[in-house]
Amino acid sequence: MWSLFAVGFVILSTGHPVTLPQFDSFWLRLSFWWLALALYLAISPFYALLTDGIWCKLFRGPIPLIFLSTPLLLMATYGAGAILTVLFVPGSPPFEVMTWQMNLRNIVVAHAFETIALLWLLPSMRARKAANDPEGRHVILAGRKVALTGILRVKAAEHYLEVHSESGVETVRERMATLLDQVDETDGIQTHRSHWVAKAQAVKLSGSNLRLVDGTDVPVARGRMEDVRQWLNSLEADRLAS
């Protein structure tokens, strides 16, 4: 992640000075981006809570990432520009350092970086952390660590996950892909785009369903039927061998 930040900052700070007309030195432009990032990180937790609450009251479904991040990005960049202008370019209008071309470029670049982080970097870091946990296997769901051995099955419902465990069902705002990035076939199997089952819960195939220990039938997608059948056969072979 730090490598990604470093590459992006070098690209942005070495851009032509016309994109930051009041900051004509490399070090001022680099300072601008570091300060903007610091403001972005400092504001984001409070901003996310506020916007999520407002969005949930007005609309259904998740907030599109670009809608969420654009106001935050503008606050961070305008704040950084104003601070550096007051400190190093006195007498210049502090809030006129940004042009519409620069705002547009910043929104596009930031959206690309945020998308990469959410789809690749964060799931990868979560999976690595779970795999190296000395206390046992865990997964990170909605920012919380959950013991993998306690999960019986998981069902995706719109933009949420229903996590079934021995203590009941908990609904968390998370994607199925986040769970799948942290588990493998030794933990369980995805029977359907909306269903994942822990290894210890699987019993047998019953038509187009997977029968579980508690008698629940979980649907198996037609395209996954053969994979599930082979997975069950491998589980049975392991049980006989042990």
mmCIF file of N, CA and C in Angstrom, residues 185 199-200 202 230-240:
data_model
loop_
_atom_site.group_PDB
_atom_site.id
_atom_site.type_symbol
_atom_site.label_atom_id
_atom_site.label_comp_id
_atom_site.label_asym_id
_atom_site.label_seq_id
_atom_site.Cartn_x
_atom_site.Cartn_y
_atom_site.Cartn_z
ATOM 1 N N GLU A 185 -10.593 -23.996 0.451
ATOM 2 C CA GLU A 185 -11.429 -25.204 0.466
ATOM 3 C C GLU A 185 -11.213 -26.058 1.706
ATOM 4 N N LYS A 199 -16.796 -26.411 6.354
ATOM 5 C CA LYS A 199 -16.520 -27.818 6.071
ATOM 6 C C LYS A 199 -17.235 -28.749 7.045
ATOM 7 N N ALA A 200 -17.225 -28.406 8.315
ATOM 8 C CA ALA A 200 -17.789 -29.298 9.332
ATOM 9 C C ALA A 200 -19.300 -29.425 9.240
ATOM 10 N N ALA A 202 -21.114 -29.642 6.260
ATOM 11 C CA ALA A 202 -21.584 -30.315 5.049
ATOM 12 C C ALA A 202 -21.794 -31.802 5.289
ATOM 13 N N GLN A 230 -17.029 -33.063 -5.913
ATOM 14 C CA GLN A 230 -15.641 -33.471 -5.716
ATOM 15 C C GLN A 230 -15.127 -33.057 -4.333
ATOM 16 N N TRP A 231 -15.539 -31.900 -3.877
ATOM 17 C CA TRP A 231 -15.133 -31.419 -2.554
ATOM 18 C C TRP A 231 -15.666 -32.345 -1.466
ATOM 19 N N LEU A 232 -16.917 -32.763 -1.577
ATOM 20 C CA LEU A 232 -17.490 -33.701 -0.608
ATOM 21 C C LEU A 232 -16.766 -35.040 -0.631
ATOM 22 N N ASN A 233 -16.413 -35.500 -1.853
ATOM 23 C CA ASN A 233 -15.683 -36.768 -1.969
ATOM 24 C C ASN A 233 -14.320 -36.675 -1.290
ATOM 25 N N SER A 234 -13.661 -35.523 -1.437
ATOM 26 C CA SER A 234 -12.351 -35.357 -0.806
ATOM 27 C C SER A 234 -12.491 -35.307 0.720
ATOM 28 N N LEU A 235 -13.577 -34.706 1.211
ATOM 29 C CA LEU A 235 -13.818 -34.689 2.652
ATOM 30 C C LEU A 235 -14.041 -36.097 3.180
ATOM 31 N N GLU A 236 -14.800 -36.891 2.444
ATOM 32 C CA GLU A 236 -15.084 -38.264 2.861
ATOM 33 C C GLU A 236 -13.808 -39.091 2.854
ATOM 34 N N ALA A 237 -12.966 -38.873 1.858
ATOM 35 C CA ALA A 237 -11.702 -39.612 1.786
ATOM 36 C C ALA A 237 -10.809 -39.257 2.960
ATOM 37 N N ASP A 238 -10.782 -37.986 3.326
ATOM 38 C CA ASP A 238 -9.972 -37.538 4.473
ATOM 39 C C ASP A 238 -10.489 -38.155 5.766
ATOM 40 N N ARG A 239 -11.830 -38.238 5.917
ATOM 41 C CA ARG A 239 -12.398 -38.819 7.115
ATOM 42 C C ARG A 239 -12.062 -40.310 7.234
ATOM 43 N N LEU A 240 -12.117 -41.008 6.113
ATOM 44 C CA LEU A 240 -11.799 -42.435 6.136
ATOM 45 C C LEU A 240 -10.328 -42.658 6.431
#
